[in-house]
Amino acid sequence: MYDVITFGSAVMDVFVDTDTAEKGKYMGYKVGSKILIKDLEFDIGGGGTNTAVAFSRLGMKTGYIGKIGDDESGRKILDLLKKEKIKFLGKIKQGAISGYSLILDSKEDNRTILTYKGINNELGFDEIKLRKIKTKWIYYSSLLGKSLNTQKKLATILTQKGVKFAFNPSDYLIKRINLKPFLKLCEVLILNKEEAKMLTKNKDLLIGLHKLGPKIVVVTDKNKLISCYDSHNKKKYYLKPNKIKVVERTGAGDAFASGFVAGLIRNKSIMQSLKLGLRESEGVIKHFGAKNNLLRMRLK
Ligand SMILES: Nc1ncnc2c1ncn2[C@@H]1O[C@H](COP(=O)(O)OP(=O)(O)OP(=O)(O)O)[C@@H](O)[C@H]1O
Ligand SMILES: [Mg+2]
């Protein structure tokens, strides 16, 4: 029995640092030019694997569902999962290219991302082995297409059996897809403020979101107040992030959400769980990379 199974993307992130300067809102490469790369770094990213690593390092028995190719990136993704003691419960497709992102850093340290989602969004429901999906919780991050349909079908089946469902959709999903069928099934919904405003017109964001289905709602707002509503005891909770120096913020949202949910999985109070989410996100922000600095400790 797993404590949690995550279902989301797995991507090879390639960080390309050049001396290309920004011009206004753009960063441009001259046609026909050859640009020298100053620094090149590789890292496995994607909401599905980032959060699986966070859960596993906190001592949860963790599985991951997603789809990858049998290419070099796919092998690196599998290596990471193995190293982090996460069971791969997804599908490897022969001849397919795994998810891949080129993160082009400008001289001013902003970035443009070219991302190839590819095979991530092509996981069919018949490609997962339902009998192996025995878990207390499922945690979803954003996927589209066939994989999104698979997510919906799986969440419907599992929540009927009493499995708890945590969801952290991003803005591009909220813009494109009617998420109401998912929200009805949610035990926990975690969003940032902009995303929350897209889903509800209610002035009270927490209550507006709760009315769409989720029992527990959390809204984050960068370095501003984190707010939470728990409908089980009809209470609201607030937590202020600490002042920290931002080094690289990729993965902050994933770290917060997985830390919070890990607390709930181990029956911590809402406040203790929020504090764990905060600690995870701050750790990630203070260091380069989405998961390098995730906590390693056995949560009891
Ligand atoms: N500048 C910051 N200073 C301190 N803490 C921060 C900062 N930015 C983010 N955090 C922490 O990370 C949490 C999540 O950040 P945020 O609200 O930006 O989520 P997000 O927009 O979903 O992030 P992501 O883009 O990674 O999905 C915050 O609640 C806070 O705890
Ligand atoms: Mg987010």
CSV table of C-alpha atoms and ligand atoms in Angstrom, one decimal:
chain,number,residue,atom,x,y,z
A,1,MET,CA,0.0,0.0,0.0
A,2,TYR,CA,1.4,3.4,-1.0
A,3,ASP,CA,1.1,6.4,1.1
A,4,VAL,CA,0.8,8.5,-2.0
A,5,ILE,CA,1.0,8.2,-5.8
A,6,THR,CA,1.7,11.3,-7.8
A,7,PHE,CA,0.5,11.7,-11.4
A,8,GLY,CA,1.9,14.6,-13.5
A,9,SER,CA,4.7,15.5,-15.8
A,10,ALA,CA,8.3,14.3,-16.0
A,11,VAL,CA,10.7,16.5,-18.0
A,12,MET,CA,14.4,16.8,-18.8
A,13,ASP,CA,15.1,20.5,-18.0
A,14,VAL,CA,18.1,21.9,-19.8
A,15,PHE,CA,19.3,25.3,-18.4
A,16,VAL,CA,21.1,27.2,-21.1
A,17,ASP,CA,23.0,30.3,-19.8
A,18,THR,CA,24.2,32.7,-22.5
A,19,ASP,CA,25.3,36.3,-22.5
A,20,THR,CA,22.4,37.3,-24.6
A,21,ALA,CA,21.0,40.6,-23.4
A,22,GLU,CA,17.3,41.4,-23.3
A,23,LYS,CA,15.9,44.1,-25.5
A,24,GLY,CA,12.7,45.5,-24.0
A,25,LYS,CA,10.4,42.5,-23.4
A,26,TYR,CA,12.4,40.3,-25.8
A,27,MET,CA,15.5,38.2,-25.8
A,28,GLY,CA,16.7,37.7,-29.4
A,29,TYR,CA,19.1,35.6,-31.4
A,30,LYS,CA,20.3,37.0,-34.6
A,31,VAL,CA,19.5,35.0,-37.7
A,32,GLY,CA,22.5,33.0,-38.8
A,33,SER,CA,24.5,33.7,-35.7
A,34,LYS,CA,26.2,31.1,-33.5
A,35,ILE,CA,25.9,31.8,-29.8
A,36,LEU,CA,28.3,30.4,-27.2
A,37,ILE,CA,26.7,28.8,-24.2
A,38,LYS,CA,28.3,30.0,-20.9
A,39,ASP,CA,26.9,27.4,-18.7
A,40,LEU,CA,24.8,24.2,-19.3
A,41,GLU,CA,23.0,22.3,-16.6
A,42,PHE,CA,20.7,19.3,-16.7
A,43,ASP,CA,18.0,18.5,-14.2
A,44,ILE,CA,14.9,16.3,-14.1
A,45,GLY,CA,11.8,18.5,-13.5
A,46,GLY,CA,8.1,18.3,-14.0
A,47,GLY,CA,5.4,18.5,-11.3
A,48,GLY,CA,4.9,14.8,-11.1
A,49,THR,CA,8.5,13.9,-10.3
A,50,ASN,CA,9.3,17.0,-8.2
A,51,THR,CA,6.5,16.2,-5.8
A,52,ALA,CA,7.2,12.4,-5.8
A,53,VAL,CA,10.7,13.2,-4.6
A,54,ALA,CA,9.4,15.5,-1.9
A,55,PHE,CA,7.1,12.8,-0.6
A,56,SER,CA,9.6,10.1,-0.7
A,57,ARG,CA,12.3,12.1,1.1
A,58,LEU,CA,9.8,12.6,3.9
A,59,GLY,CA,9.6,8.9,4.3
A,60,MET,CA,6.3,8.2,2.5
A,61,LYS,CA,5.9,5.1,0.4
A,62,THR,CA,5.6,6.8,-3.0
A,63,GLY,CA,4.6,5.9,-6.5
A,64,TYR,CA,4.7,7.9,-9.7
A,65,ILE,CA,2.4,7.7,-12.7
A,66,GLY,CA,3.4,9.3,-16.0
A,67,LYS,CA,4.5,8.5,-19.6
A,68,ILE,CA,8.1,8.7,-20.9
A,69,GLY,CA,10.0,7.6,-23.9
A,70,ASP,CA,12.8,5.1,-24.0
A,71,ASP,CA,15.4,7.8,-24.9
A,72,GLU,CA,18.3,9.2,-22.8
A,73,SER,CA,16.0,11.6,-20.9
A,74,GLY,CA,13.6,8.7,-20.1
A,75,ARG,CA,16.4,6.7,-18.7
A,76,LYS,CA,17.6,9.6,-16.6
A,77,ILE,CA,14.0,10.0,-15.3
A,78,LEU,CA,13.9,6.4,-14.3
A,79,ASP,CA,17.3,6.6,-12.7
A,80,LEU,CA,16.2,9.5,-10.5
A,81,LEU,CA,13.0,7.7,-9.4
A,82,LYS,CA,15.1,4.7,-8.5
A,83,LYS,CA,17.6,6.7,-6.6
A,84,GLU,CA,14.8,8.5,-4.7
A,85,LYS,CA,13.0,5.2,-3.9
A,86,ILE,CA,9.9,6.0,-6.0
A,87,LYS,CA,8.1,3.2,-7.8
A,88,PHE,CA,7.4,3.9,-11.5
A,89,LEU,CA,3.8,3.0,-12.2
A,90,GLY,CA,3.5,4.6,-15.6
A,91,LYS,CA,4.3,3.7,-19.2
A,92,ILE,CA,7.5,3.8,-21.2
A,93,LYS,CA,6.8,4.1,-24.9
A,94,GLN,CA,9.3,2.6,-27.3
A,95,GLY,CA,10.7,5.1,-29.9
A,96,ALA,CA,9.1,8.1,-28.2
A,97,ILE,CA,10.8,11.3,-27.0
A,98,SER,CA,10.4,12.2,-23.3
A,99,GLY,CA,9.3,15.6,-22.1
A,100,TYR,CA,12.0,18.2,-22.6
A,101,SER,CA,12.4,21.9,-21.7
A,102,LEU,CA,15.1,24.3,-22.9
A,103,ILE,CA,15.4,27.1,-20.3
A,104,LEU,CA,17.1,30.0,-22.0
A,105,ASP,CA,18.6,32.4,-19.4
A,106,SER,CA,19.3,36.0,-20.4
A,107,LYS,CA,22.2,38.1,-19.3
A,108,GLU,CA,19.8,39.7,-16.8
A,109,ASP,CA,18.9,36.3,-15.4
A,110,ASN,CA,15.3,36.2,-16.7
A,111,ARG,CA,14.3,33.3,-18.9
A,112,THR,CA,12.3,32.1,-21.9
A,113,ILE,CA,11.3,28.4,-21.8
A,114,LEU,CA,10.8,26.3,-24.8
A,115,THR,CA,9.0,23.2,-23.6
A,116,TYR,CA,8.1,20.0,-25.3
A,117,LYS,CA,5.4,18.2,-23.4
A,118,GLY,CA,5.2,15.4,-26.0
A,119,ILE,CA,4.6,12.0,-24.5
A,120,ASN,CA,3.6,13.4,-21.1
A,121,ASN,CA,0.1,14.0,-22.3
A,122,GLU,CA,-0.4,10.7,-24.0
A,123,LEU,CA,-1.0,8.2,-21.2
A,124,GLY,CA,-4.1,6.2,-21.9
A,125,PHE,CA,-6.2,4.7,-19.1
A,126,ASP,CA,-5.5,1.2,-20.4
A,127,GLU,CA,-1.8,1.8,-19.9
A,128,ILE,CA,-1.9,1.9,-16.2
A,129,LYS,CA,-2.3,-1.3,-14.1
A,130,LEU,CA,-5.2,-0.5,-11.8
A,131,ARG,CA,-4.5,-3.5,-9.5
A,132,LYS,CA,-1.1,-1.9,-8.7
A,133,ILE,CA,-2.6,1.4,-7.7
A,134,LYS,CA,-3.2,0.7,-4.0
A,135,THR,CA,-2.7,3.9,-2.1
A,136,LYS,CA,-4.1,6.2,0.6
A,137,TRP,CA,-3.6,9.4,-1.4
A,138,ILE,CA,-3.2,10.5,-5.0
A,139,TYR,CA,-1.6,13.8,-5.9
A,140,TYR,CA,-2.1,15.4,-9.4
A,141,SER,CA,-0.3,18.2,-11.1
A,142,SER,CA,-1.1,19.5,-14.6
A,143,LEU,CA,-1.4,17.3,-17.6
A,144,LEU,CA,-3.4,17.7,-20.8
A,145,GLY,CA,-5.0,15.6,-23.6
A,146,LYS,CA,-5.2,11.8,-23.1
A,147,SER,CA,-3.4,11.9,-19.8
A,148,LEU,CA,-5.9,14.4,-18.4
A,149,ASN,CA,-8.8,12.1,-19.3
A,150,THR,CA,-6.9,9.2,-17.6
A,151,GLN,CA,-6.4,11.4,-14.5
A,152,LYS,CA,-10.2,12.0,-14.4
A,153,LYS,CA,-11.1,8.4,-14.8
A,154,LEU,CA,-8.6,7.3,-12.2
A,155,ALA,CA,-9.6,9.9,-9.7
A,156,THR,CA,-13.3,9.0,-10.1
A,157,ILE,CA,-12.6,5.3,-9.4
A,158,LEU,CA,-10.1,5.8,-6.6
A,159,THR,CA,-12.1,8.5,-4.6
A,160,GLN,CA,-15.1,6.2,-4.7
A,161,LYS,CA,-13.0,3.6,-2.9
A,162,GLY,CA,-12.0,6.2,-0.2
A,163,VAL,CA,-8.6,7.3,-1.6
A,164,LYS,CA,-8.0,11.0,-0.9
A,165,PHE,CA,-7.2,13.3,-3.8
A,166,ALA,CA,-5.0,16.3,-3.7
A,167,PHE,CA,-4.8,18.6,-6.7
A,168,ASN,CA,-2.4,21.5,-7.7
A,169,PRO,CA,-3.5,22.6,-11.2
A,170,SER,CA,-1.6,25.4,-12.9
A,171,ASP,CA,-3.0,28.4,-14.7
A,172,TYR,CA,-2.8,27.0,-18.2
A,173,LEU,CA,-5.0,24.1,-17.2
A,174,ILE,CA,-7.5,26.3,-15.5
A,175,LYS,CA,-7.7,28.5,-18.6
A,176,ARG,CA,-8.3,25.6,-21.0
A,177,ILE,CA,-10.2,23.0,-19.1
A,178,ASN,CA,-13.4,22.8,-17.1
A,179,LEU,CA,-12.0,21.5,-13.9
A,180,LYS,CA,-15.3,21.3,-12.0
A,181,PRO,CA,-15.5,17.4,-12.3
A,182,PHE,CA,-12.1,17.2,-10.7
A,183,LEU,CA,-12.8,19.8,-8.0
A,184,LYS,CA,-15.9,17.8,-6.8
A,185,LEU,CA,-13.6,14.9,-6.0
A,186,CYS,CA,-10.9,16.8,-4.2
A,187,GLU,CA,-10.0,16.5,-0.6
A,188,VAL,CA,-7.3,19.2,-1.0
A,189,LEU,CA,-6.9,21.9,-3.6
A,190,ILE,CA,-3.8,24.1,-3.6
A,191,LEU,CA,-3.6,27.2,-5.8
A,192,ASN,CA,-1.8,30.5,-6.1
A,193,LYS,CA,-3.9,33.7,-5.8
A,194,GLU,CA,-4.2,34.3,-9.6
A,195,GLU,CA,-5.3,30.8,-10.2
A,196,ALA,CA,-7.8,31.0,-7.4
A,197,LYS,CA,-9.3,34.2,-8.9
A,198,MET,CA,-9.8,32.4,-12.3
A,199,LEU,CA,-11.9,29.7,-10.6
A,200,THR,CA,-14.2,31.7,-8.4
A,201,LYS,CA,-15.7,35.2,-8.5
A,202,ASN,CA,-16.5,35.0,-4.8
A,203,LYS,CA,-14.7,37.8,-2.8
A,204,ASP,CA,-13.9,35.2,-0.2
A,205,LEU,CA,-11.6,33.1,-2.4
A,206,LEU,CA,-11.4,30.2,0.2
A,207,ILE,CA,-15.1,29.8,0.5
A,208,GLY,CA,-15.7,30.3,-3.2
A,209,LEU,CA,-13.3,27.5,-3.9
A,210,HIS,CA,-14.6,25.2,-1.2
A,211,LYS,CA,-18.1,25.6,-2.7
A,212,LEU,CA,-16.7,23.9,-5.9
A,213,GLY,CA,-16.0,20.8,-3.9
A,214,PRO,CA,-12.6,20.6,-2.1
A,215,LYS,CA,-12.8,19.9,1.6
A,216,ILE,CA,-9.5,21.7,2.3
A,217,VAL,CA,-8.4,24.8,0.3
A,218,VAL,CA,-5.1,26.5,0.3
A,219,VAL,CA,-4.2,29.7,-1.5
A,220,THR,CA,-0.6,30.9,-1.7
A,221,ASP,CA,0.5,34.3,-2.7
A,222,LYS,CA,4.3,34.4,-3.3
A,223,ASN,CA,5.9,36.1,-0.2
A,224,LYS,CA,2.5,37.2,1.1
A,225,LEU,CA,0.1,35.5,3.4
A,226,ILE,CA,-0.8,31.9,2.9
A,227,SER,CA,-4.5,31.2,3.6
A,228,CYS,CA,-6.3,28.0,4.2
A,229,TYR,CA,-9.9,26.8,4.9
A,230,ASP,CA,-10.7,23.5,6.4
A,231,SER,CA,-14.3,22.6,6.0
A,232,HIS,CA,-14.0,19.6,8.4
A,233,ASN,CA,-13.9,22.1,11.3
A,234,LYS,CA,-15.0,25.2,9.4
A,235,LYS,CA,-11.9,27.1,10.4
A,236,LYS,CA,-9.6,29.4,8.5
A,237,TYR,CA,-5.8,29.5,9.0
A,238,TYR,CA,-3.2,32.0,7.9
A,239,LEU,CA,0.6,31.8,7.8
A,240,LYS,CA,3.1,34.5,6.8
A,241,PRO,CA,6.2,33.4,4.7
A,242,ASN,CA,9.6,34.6,6.1
A,243,LYS,CA,11.7,37.1,4.4
A,244,ILE,CA,14.3,35.1,2.4
A,245,LYS,CA,16.7,35.8,-0.4
A,246,VAL,CA,15.4,34.3,-3.7
A,247,VAL,CA,18.0,32.4,-5.6
A,248,GLU,CA,15.9,30.4,-8.1
A,249,ARG,CA,12.2,30.0,-7.6
A,250,THR,CA,11.5,27.0,-9.9
A,251,GLY,CA,9.6,24.4,-8.0
A,252,ALA,CA,8.4,26.6,-5.1
A,253,GLY,CA,4.8,25.8,-5.7
A,254,ASP,CA,5.4,22.1,-6.0
A,255,ALA,CA,7.5,22.1,-2.8
A,256,PHE,CA,4.9,24.0,-0.8
A,257,ALA,CA,2.0,21.8,-2.0
A,258,SER,CA,3.8,18.5,-1.5
A,259,GLY,CA,5.0,19.5,2.0
A,260,PHE,CA,1.5,20.5,3.0
A,261,VAL,CA,-0.1,17.3,1.7
A,262,ALA,CA,2.7,15.2,3.3
A,263,GLY,CA,1.7,16.8,6.7
A,264,LEU,CA,-2.0,15.8,6.1
A,265,ILE,CA,-1.0,12.2,5.1
A,266,ARG,CA,0.8,11.9,8.5
A,267,ASN,CA,-2.2,13.3,10.3
A,268,LYS,CA,-0.5,16.5,11.3
A,269,SER,CA,-2.7,19.5,12.1
A,270,ILE,CA,-3.5,22.1,9.4
A,271,MET,CA,-1.1,24.6,10.9
A,272,GLN,CA,1.8,22.0,11.2
A,273,SER,CA,1.1,21.0,7.6
A,274,LEU,CA,1.2,24.6,6.4
A,275,LYS,CA,4.5,25.1,8.2
A,276,LEU,CA,6.0,22.1,6.5
A,277,GLY,CA,4.9,23.3,3.1
A,278,LEU,CA,6.4,26.7,3.9
A,279,ARG,CA,9.7,25.1,5.0
A,280,GLU,CA,9.9,23.0,1.8
A,281,SER,CA,9.2,26.0,-0.5
A,282,GLU,CA,11.7,28.2,1.3
A,283,GLY,CA,14.4,25.5,1.0
A,284,VAL,CA,13.8,25.2,-2.7
A,285,ILE,CA,13.8,29.0,-3.3
A,286,LYS,CA,17.1,29.5,-1.5
A,287,HIS,CA,18.8,27.0,-3.9
A,288,PHE,CA,19.2,26.4,-7.5
A,289,GLY,CA,17.0,23.5,-8.9
A,290,ALA,CA,13.5,22.3,-8.1
A,291,LYS,CA,14.4,19.5,-5.8
A,292,ASN,CA,18.0,19.7,-4.8
A,293,ASN,CA,17.2,21.1,-1.4
A,294,LEU,CA,14.0,19.3,-0.5
A,295,LEU,CA,14.0,18.0,3.1
A,296,ARG,CA,15.2,14.6,4.0
A,297,MET,CA,13.6,13.5,7.2
A,298,ARG,CA,11.2,10.8,8.3
A,299,LEU,CA,7.9,12.4,9.0
A,300,LYS,CA,6.1,10.5,11.8
B,1,LIG,N1,9.6,35.5,-2.7
B,1,LIG,C1,9.3,34.6,-1.8
B,1,LIG,N2,9.7,34.7,-0.5
B,1,LIG,C2,9.4,33.8,0.4
B,1,LIG,N3,8.6,32.7,0.1
B,1,LIG,C3,8.1,32.5,-1.1
B,1,LIG,C4,8.4,33.5,-2.1
B,1,LIG,N4,7.8,33.0,-3.3
B,1,LIG,C5,7.2,31.9,-2.9
B,1,LIG,N5,7.4,31.6,-1.6
B,1,LIG,C6,6.8,30.4,-0.9
B,1,LIG,O1,6.4,29.4,-1.9
B,1,LIG,C7,4.9,29.3,-1.7
B,1,LIG,C8,4.3,29.1,-3.1
B,1,LIG,O2,4.7,30.2,-3.9
B,1,LIG,P1,3.7,30.9,-5.0
B,1,LIG,O3,2.5,31.4,-4.3
B,1,LIG,O4,4.5,31.7,-5.8
B,1,LIG,O5,3.2,29.6,-5.8
B,1,LIG,P2,3.1,29.2,-7.4
B,1,LIG,O6,2.8,30.5,-8.1
B,1,LIG,O7,2.1,28.1,-7.5
B,1,LIG,O8,4.5,28.7,-7.7
B,1,LIG,P3,5.0,27.9,-9.0
B,1,LIG,O9,5.2,28.9,-10.1
B,1,LIG,O10,6.2,27.2,-8.5
B,1,LIG,O11,3.9,26.9,-9.3
B,1,LIG,C9,4.5,30.5,-1.0
B,1,LIG,O12,3.3,30.3,-0.3
B,1,LIG,C10,5.7,30.8,-0.1
B,1,LIG,O13,5.6,29.9,1.0
B,2,MG,MG,1.8,26.5,-8.9
